[in-house]
Short mmCIF file of C-alpha atoms in Angstrom, two decimals:
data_model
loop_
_atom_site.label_atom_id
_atom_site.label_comp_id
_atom_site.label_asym_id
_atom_site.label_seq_id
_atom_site.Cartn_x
_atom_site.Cartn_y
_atom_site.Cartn_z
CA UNK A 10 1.58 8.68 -36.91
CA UNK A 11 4.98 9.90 -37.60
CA UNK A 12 4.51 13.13 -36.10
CA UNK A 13 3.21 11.44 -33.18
CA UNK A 14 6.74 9.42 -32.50
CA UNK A 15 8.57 11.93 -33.10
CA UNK A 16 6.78 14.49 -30.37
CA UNK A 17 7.08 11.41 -28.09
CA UNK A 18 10.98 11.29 -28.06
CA UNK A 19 12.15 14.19 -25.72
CA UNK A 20 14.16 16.80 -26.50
CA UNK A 21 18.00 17.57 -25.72
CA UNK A 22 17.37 19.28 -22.89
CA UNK A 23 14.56 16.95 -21.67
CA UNK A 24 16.48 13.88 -22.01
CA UNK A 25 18.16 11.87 -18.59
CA UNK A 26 20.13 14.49 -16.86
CA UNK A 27 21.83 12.99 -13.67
CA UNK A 28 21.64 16.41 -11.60
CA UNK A 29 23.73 15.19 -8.38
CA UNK A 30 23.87 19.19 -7.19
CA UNK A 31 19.76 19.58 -6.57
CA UNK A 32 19.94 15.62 -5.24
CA UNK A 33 22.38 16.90 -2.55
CA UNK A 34 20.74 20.07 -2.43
CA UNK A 35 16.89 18.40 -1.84
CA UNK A 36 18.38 15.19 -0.27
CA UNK A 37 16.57 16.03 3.34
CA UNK A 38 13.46 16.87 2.01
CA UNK A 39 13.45 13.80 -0.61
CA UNK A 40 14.27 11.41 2.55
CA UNK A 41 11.65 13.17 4.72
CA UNK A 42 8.76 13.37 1.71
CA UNK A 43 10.16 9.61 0.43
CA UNK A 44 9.39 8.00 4.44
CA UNK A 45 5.75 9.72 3.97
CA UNK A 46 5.06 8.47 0.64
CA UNK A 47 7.05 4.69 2.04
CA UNK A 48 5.12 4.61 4.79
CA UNK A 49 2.06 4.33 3.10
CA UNK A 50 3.02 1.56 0.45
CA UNK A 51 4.34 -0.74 3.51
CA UNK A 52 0.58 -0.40 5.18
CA UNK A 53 -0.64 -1.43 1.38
CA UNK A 54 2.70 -4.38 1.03
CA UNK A 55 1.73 -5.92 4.32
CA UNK A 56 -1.89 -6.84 2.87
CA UNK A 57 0.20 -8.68 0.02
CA UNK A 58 2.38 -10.49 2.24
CA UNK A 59 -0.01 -11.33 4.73
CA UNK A 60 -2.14 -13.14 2.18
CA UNK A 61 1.03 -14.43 -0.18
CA UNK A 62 2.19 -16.09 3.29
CA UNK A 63 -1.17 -17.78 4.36
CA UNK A 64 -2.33 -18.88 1.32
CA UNK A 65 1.03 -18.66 -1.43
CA UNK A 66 -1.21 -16.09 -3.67
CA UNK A 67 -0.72 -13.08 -5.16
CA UNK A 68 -3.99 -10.92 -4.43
CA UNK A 69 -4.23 -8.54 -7.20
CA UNK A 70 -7.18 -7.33 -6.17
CA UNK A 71 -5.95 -5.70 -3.06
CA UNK A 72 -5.14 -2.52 -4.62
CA UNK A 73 -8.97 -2.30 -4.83
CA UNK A 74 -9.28 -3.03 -1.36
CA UNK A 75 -7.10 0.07 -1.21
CA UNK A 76 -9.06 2.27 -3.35
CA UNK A 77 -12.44 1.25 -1.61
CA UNK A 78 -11.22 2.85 1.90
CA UNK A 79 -10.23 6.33 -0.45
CA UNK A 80 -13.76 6.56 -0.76
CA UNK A 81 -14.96 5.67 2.84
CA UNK A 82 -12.68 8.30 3.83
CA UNK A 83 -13.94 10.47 0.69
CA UNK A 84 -17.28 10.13 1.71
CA UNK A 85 -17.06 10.74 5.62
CA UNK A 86 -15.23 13.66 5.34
CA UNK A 87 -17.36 15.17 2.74
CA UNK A 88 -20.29 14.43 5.05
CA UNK A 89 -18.92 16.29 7.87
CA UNK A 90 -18.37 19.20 5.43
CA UNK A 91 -14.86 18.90 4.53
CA UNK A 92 -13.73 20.25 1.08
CA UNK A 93 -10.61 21.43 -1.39
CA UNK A 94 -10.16 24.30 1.65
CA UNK A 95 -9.44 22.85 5.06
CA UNK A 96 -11.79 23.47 7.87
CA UNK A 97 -11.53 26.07 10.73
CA UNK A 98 -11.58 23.28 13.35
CA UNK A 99 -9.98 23.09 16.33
CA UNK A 100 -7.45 20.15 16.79
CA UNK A 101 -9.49 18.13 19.26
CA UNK A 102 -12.51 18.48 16.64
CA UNK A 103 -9.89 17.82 13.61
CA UNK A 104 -8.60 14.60 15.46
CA UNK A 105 -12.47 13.26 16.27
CA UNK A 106 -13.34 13.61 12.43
CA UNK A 107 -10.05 12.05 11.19
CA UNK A 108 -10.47 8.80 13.65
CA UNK A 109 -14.02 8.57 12.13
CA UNK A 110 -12.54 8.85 8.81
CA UNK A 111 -10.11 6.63 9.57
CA UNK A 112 -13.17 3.98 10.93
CA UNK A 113 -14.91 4.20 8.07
CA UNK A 114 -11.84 3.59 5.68
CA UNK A 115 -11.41 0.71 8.06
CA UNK A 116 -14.84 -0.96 7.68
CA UNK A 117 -15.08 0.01 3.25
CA UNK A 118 -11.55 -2.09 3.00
CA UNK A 119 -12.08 -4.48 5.41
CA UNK A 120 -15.57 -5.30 4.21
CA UNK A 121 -14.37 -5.41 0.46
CA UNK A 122 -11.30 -7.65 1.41
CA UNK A 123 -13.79 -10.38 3.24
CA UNK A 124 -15.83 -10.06 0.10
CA UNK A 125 -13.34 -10.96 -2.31
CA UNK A 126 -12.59 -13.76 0.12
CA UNK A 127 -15.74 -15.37 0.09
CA UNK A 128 -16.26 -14.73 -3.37
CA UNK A 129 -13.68 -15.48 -5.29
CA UNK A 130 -11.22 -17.23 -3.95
CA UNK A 131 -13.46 -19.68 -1.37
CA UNK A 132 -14.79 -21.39 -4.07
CA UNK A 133 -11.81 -22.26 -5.38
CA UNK A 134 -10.25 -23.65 -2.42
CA UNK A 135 -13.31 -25.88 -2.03
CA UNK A 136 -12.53 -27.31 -5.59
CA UNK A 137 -8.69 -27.42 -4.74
CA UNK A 138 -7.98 -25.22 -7.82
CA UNK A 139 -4.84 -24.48 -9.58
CA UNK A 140 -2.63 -21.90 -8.14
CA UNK A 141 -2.94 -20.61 -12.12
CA UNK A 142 -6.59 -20.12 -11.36
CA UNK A 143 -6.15 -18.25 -7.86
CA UNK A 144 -3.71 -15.93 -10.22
CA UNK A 145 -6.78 -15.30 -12.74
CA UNK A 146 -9.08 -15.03 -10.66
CA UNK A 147 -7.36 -12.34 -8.29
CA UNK A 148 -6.45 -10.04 -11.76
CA UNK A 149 -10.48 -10.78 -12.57
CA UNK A 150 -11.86 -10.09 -9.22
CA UNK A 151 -9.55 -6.59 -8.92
CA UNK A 152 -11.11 -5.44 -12.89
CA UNK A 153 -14.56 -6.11 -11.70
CA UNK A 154 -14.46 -3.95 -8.86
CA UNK A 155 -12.54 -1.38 -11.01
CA UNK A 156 -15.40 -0.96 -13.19
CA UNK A 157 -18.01 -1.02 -10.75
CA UNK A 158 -16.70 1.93 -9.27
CA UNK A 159 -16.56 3.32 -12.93
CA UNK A 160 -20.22 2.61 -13.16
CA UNK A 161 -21.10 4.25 -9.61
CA UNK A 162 -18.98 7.13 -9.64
CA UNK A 163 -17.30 7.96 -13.23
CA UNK A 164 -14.10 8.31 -14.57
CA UNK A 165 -13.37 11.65 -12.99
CA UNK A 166 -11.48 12.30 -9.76
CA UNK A 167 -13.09 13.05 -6.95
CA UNK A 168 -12.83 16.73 -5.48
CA UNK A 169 -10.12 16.93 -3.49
CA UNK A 170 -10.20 17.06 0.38
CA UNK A 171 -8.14 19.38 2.47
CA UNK A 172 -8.13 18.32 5.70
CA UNK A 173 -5.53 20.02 7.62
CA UNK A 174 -2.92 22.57 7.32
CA UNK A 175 0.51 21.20 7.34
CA UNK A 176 2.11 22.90 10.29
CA UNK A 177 6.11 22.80 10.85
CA UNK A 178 7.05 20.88 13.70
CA UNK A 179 10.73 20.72 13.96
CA UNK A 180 13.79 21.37 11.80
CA UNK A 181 16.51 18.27 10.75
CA UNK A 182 19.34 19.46 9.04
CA UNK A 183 17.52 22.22 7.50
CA UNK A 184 14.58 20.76 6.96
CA UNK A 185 11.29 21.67 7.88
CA UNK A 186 9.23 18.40 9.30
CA UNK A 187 5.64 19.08 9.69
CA UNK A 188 2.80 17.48 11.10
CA UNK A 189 1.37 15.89 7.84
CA UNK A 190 4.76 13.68 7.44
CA UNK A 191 4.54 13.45 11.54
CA UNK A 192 1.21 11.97 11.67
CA UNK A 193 1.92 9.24 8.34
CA UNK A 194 4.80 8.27 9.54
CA UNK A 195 4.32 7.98 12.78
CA UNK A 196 1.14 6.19 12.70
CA UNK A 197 2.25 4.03 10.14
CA UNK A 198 4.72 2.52 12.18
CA UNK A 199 2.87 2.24 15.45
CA UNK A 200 0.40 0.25 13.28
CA UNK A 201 3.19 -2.00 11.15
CA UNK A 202 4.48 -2.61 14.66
CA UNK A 203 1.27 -3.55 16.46
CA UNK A 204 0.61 -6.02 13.44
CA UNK A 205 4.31 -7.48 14.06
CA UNK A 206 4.05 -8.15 17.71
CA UNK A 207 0.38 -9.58 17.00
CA UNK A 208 1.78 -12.02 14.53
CA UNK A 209 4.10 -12.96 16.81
CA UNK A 210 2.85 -13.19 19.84
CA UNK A 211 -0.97 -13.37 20.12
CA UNK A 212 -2.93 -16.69 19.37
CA UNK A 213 -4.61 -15.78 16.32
CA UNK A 214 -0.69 -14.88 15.07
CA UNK A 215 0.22 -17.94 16.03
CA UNK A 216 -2.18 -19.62 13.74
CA UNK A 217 -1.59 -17.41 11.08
CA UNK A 218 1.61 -18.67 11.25
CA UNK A 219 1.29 -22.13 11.87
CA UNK A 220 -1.48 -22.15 8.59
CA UNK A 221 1.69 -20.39 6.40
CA UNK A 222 4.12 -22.98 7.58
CA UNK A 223 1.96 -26.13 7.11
CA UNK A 224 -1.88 -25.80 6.60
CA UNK A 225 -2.45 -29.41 7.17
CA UNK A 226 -0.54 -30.22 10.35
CA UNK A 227 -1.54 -27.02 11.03
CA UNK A 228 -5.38 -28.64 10.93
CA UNK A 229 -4.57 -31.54 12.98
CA UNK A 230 -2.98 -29.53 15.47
CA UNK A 231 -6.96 -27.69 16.03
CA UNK A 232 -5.78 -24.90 13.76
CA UNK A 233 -9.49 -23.65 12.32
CA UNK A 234 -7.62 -23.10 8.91
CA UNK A 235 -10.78 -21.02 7.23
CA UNK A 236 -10.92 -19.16 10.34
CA UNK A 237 -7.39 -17.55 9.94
CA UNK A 238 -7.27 -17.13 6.42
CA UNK A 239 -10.14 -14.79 6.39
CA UNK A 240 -8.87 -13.15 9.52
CA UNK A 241 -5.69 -12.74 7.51
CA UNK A 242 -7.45 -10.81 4.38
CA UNK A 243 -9.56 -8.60 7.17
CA UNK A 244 -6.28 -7.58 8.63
CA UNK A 245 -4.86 -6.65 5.22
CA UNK A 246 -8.00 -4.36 4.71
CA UNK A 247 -7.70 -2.87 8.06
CA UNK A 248 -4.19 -2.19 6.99
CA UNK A 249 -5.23 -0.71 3.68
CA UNK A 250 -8.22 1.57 5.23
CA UNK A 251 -5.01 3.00 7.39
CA UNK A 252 -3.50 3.63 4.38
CA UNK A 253 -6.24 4.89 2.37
CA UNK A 254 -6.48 8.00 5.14
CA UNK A 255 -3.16 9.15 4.89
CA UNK A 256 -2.99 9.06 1.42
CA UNK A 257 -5.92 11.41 0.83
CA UNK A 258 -4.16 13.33 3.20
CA UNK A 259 -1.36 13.08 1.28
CA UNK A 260 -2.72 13.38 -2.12
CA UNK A 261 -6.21 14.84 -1.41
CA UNK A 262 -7.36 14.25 -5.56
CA UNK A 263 -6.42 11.45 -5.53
CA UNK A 264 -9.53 9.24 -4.91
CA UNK A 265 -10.42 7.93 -8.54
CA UNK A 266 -12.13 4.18 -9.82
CA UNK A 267 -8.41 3.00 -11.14
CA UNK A 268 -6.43 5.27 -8.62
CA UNK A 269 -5.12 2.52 -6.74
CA UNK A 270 -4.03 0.29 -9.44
CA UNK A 271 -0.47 2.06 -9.27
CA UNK A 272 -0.08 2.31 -6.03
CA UNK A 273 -1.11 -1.58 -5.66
CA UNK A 274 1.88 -2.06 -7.99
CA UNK A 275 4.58 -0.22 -6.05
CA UNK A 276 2.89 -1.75 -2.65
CA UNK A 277 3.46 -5.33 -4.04
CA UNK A 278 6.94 -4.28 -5.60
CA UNK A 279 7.58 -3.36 -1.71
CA UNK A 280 6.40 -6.29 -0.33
CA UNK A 281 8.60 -8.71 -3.06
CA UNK A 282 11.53 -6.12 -2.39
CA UNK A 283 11.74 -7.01 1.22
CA UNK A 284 10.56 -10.13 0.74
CA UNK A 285 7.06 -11.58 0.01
CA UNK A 286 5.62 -13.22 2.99
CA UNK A 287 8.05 -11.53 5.51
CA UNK A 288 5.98 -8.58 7.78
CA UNK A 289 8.95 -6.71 8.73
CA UNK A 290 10.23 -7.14 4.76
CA UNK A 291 7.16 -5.42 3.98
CA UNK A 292 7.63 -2.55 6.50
CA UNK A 293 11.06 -2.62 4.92
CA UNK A 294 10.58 -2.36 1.50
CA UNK A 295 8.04 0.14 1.19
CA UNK A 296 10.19 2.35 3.15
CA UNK A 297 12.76 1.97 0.39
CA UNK A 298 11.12 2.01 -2.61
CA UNK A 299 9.66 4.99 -1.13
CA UNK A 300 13.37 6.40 -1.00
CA UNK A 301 14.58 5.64 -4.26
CA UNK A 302 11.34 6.96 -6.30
CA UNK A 303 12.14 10.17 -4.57
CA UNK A 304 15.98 10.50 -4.85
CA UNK A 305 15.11 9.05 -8.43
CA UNK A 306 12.83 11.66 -9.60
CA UNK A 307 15.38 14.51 -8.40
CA UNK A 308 18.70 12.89 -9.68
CA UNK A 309 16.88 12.90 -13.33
CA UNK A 310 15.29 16.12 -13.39
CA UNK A 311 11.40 14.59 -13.63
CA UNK A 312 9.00 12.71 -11.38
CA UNK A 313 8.31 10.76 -14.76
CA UNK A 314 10.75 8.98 -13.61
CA UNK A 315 9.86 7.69 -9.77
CA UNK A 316 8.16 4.20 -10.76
CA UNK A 317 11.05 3.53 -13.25
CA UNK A 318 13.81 4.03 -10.66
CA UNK A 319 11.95 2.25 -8.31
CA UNK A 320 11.64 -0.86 -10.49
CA UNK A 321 14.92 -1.06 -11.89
CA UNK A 322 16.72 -1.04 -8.34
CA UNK A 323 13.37 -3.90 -7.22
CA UNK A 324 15.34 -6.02 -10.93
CA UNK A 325 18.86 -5.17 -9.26
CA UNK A 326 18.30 -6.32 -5.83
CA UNK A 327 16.25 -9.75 -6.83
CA UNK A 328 18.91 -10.37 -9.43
CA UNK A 329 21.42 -10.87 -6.38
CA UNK A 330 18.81 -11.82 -4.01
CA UNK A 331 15.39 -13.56 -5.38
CA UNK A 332 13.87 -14.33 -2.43
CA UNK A 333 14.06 -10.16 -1.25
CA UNK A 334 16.43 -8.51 1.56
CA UNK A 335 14.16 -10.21 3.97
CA UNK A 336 13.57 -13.22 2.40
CA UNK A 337 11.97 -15.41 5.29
CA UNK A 338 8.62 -16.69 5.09
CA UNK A 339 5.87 -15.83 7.32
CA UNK A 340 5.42 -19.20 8.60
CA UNK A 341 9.07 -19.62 9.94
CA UNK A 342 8.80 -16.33 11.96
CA UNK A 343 9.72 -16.23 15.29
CA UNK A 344 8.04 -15.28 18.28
#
């Protein structure tokens, strides 16, 4: 057991090494990989604070929700004969079979997220249960799904999916942008904005946010309060199926039965960054955290280090302000 500590504890040279040089050096690169990898988590943050604003709950088991699209767009692709070598497709055929991946990742999360709706947390608002129980019941609902997948597919990762070469589009300061980061980031805010202005403007949005603000009045006022609350966890899943596509683009082993447990960590650390319940603090936040894990894992030398960068600044920021950087709740949004 002693021998086993002591291996643990790094060496000299493998110890924190603040390496400013390679930070300036990489610092393009790091902003330009750090949007891609941002992006993503603020698709994955807004199903957090969509929910946490509706209904005041924390739903743990949206990292599932996540995970559950990874596989619709695991299994469509691999049906259309995509594998760990990407296709010789045109780009009008490559386009086609993303959007249908993209449909199905859609349908897997959006389906899973009305499930856990009806399921598990339904009941309990029929029985006006304690907020403790909502808590308990998220954490239970997002292990049972866990280990379902287990059960269906394994412990192992998936193969990985290629399914496009990353082209270079245009040079910034050096730096080569190509159309992988393009297409994430792009499309991820096009869709963060779409959900904004629908919030905001539409009627369902403004029943989403009249239900955040005051459920009851909300009810008197003709407000079909069920109605919007499980149009608030589909939208969350529609947001995580985006999200699930450009992450096996991103990362294309990464579809596993726990995979998105971490990345449903950092999504809700981005959502309570830029403030829980506020859409735009969402967008916000996962943009950032996406940042700092990057510029993190350079400055000390290890990628070990991303998620520990990223949480201590999330500890800094809400020690000077708890309520996030933009700490306004859903229901007080404007149109």
């Amino acid at each position: 057991m002693l021998a086993t500590l002591l291996s643990a504890v790094p060496a000299e040279s493998d110890w924190i090494n603040f390496d400013v040089p390679t930070l300036i050096q990489n610092f393009w690169s790091a902003t330009f990989d750090g949007l891609t990898f941002g992006s993503i988590y603020a698709l994955v943050a807004l199903g957090y604070t969509l929910v946490y604003g509706v209904l005041n709950l924390i739903n743990f088991a949206h990292s599932e929700v996540f995970i559950m699209g990874c596989y619709g767009v695991f299994f469509t692709l691999s049906f259309l004969g995509f594998g760990p070598s990407a296709p010789n497709l045109g780009a009008g055929a490559i386009v086609l079979n993303l959007l249908l991946a993209l449909l199905a990742a859609i349908v897997a999360s959006a389906a899973t997220a009305f499930l856990v709706e009806r399921l598990a947390y339904r009941p309990l608002r029929k029985r006006n249960a304690p907020r403790l129980v909502y808590l308990i019941t998220a954490i239970g609902a997002s292990f049972v799904i866990q280990y379902l997948i287990f059960l269906w597919r394994g412990p192992l990762p998936e193969p990985a999916l290629t399914m496009f070469i990353p082209t270079p589009i245009f040079e910034v300061f050096g730096t080569i942008i190509d159309s992988q980061q393009l297409v994430i980031v792009v499309a991820a805010v096009i869709m963060m904005v779409l959900v904004d202005q629908f919030i905001r403007r539409s009627r369902t949005g403004r029943g989403i946010r009249a239900v955040a603000q005051d459920p009851d009045t909300a009810t008197l006022m003709g407000v079909n309060k069920e109605k919007i609350i499980v149009t608030t966890f589909i939208i969350g899943g529609v947001l995580a199926g985006a999200a699930a596509l450009f992450y096996v683009m991103k990362i294309p082993s990464g579809v596993q039965y726990n995979g998105g447990f971490i990345l449903g960590i950092k999504a809700f650390a981005a959502a309570v960054l830029g403030g829980i319940g506020n859409v735009r603090g969402a967008l916000l936040g996962g943009l950032l955290l996406g940042l700092i894990g990057n510029y993190g894992q350079i400055l000390l030398g290890s990628s070990q280090w991303t998620d520990v960068v990223a949480f201590v600044v999330l500890v800094l920021v809400l020690l000077i302000r708890p309520e996030g950087i933009l700490g306004t709740s859903l229901g007080r949004s404007k149109a």
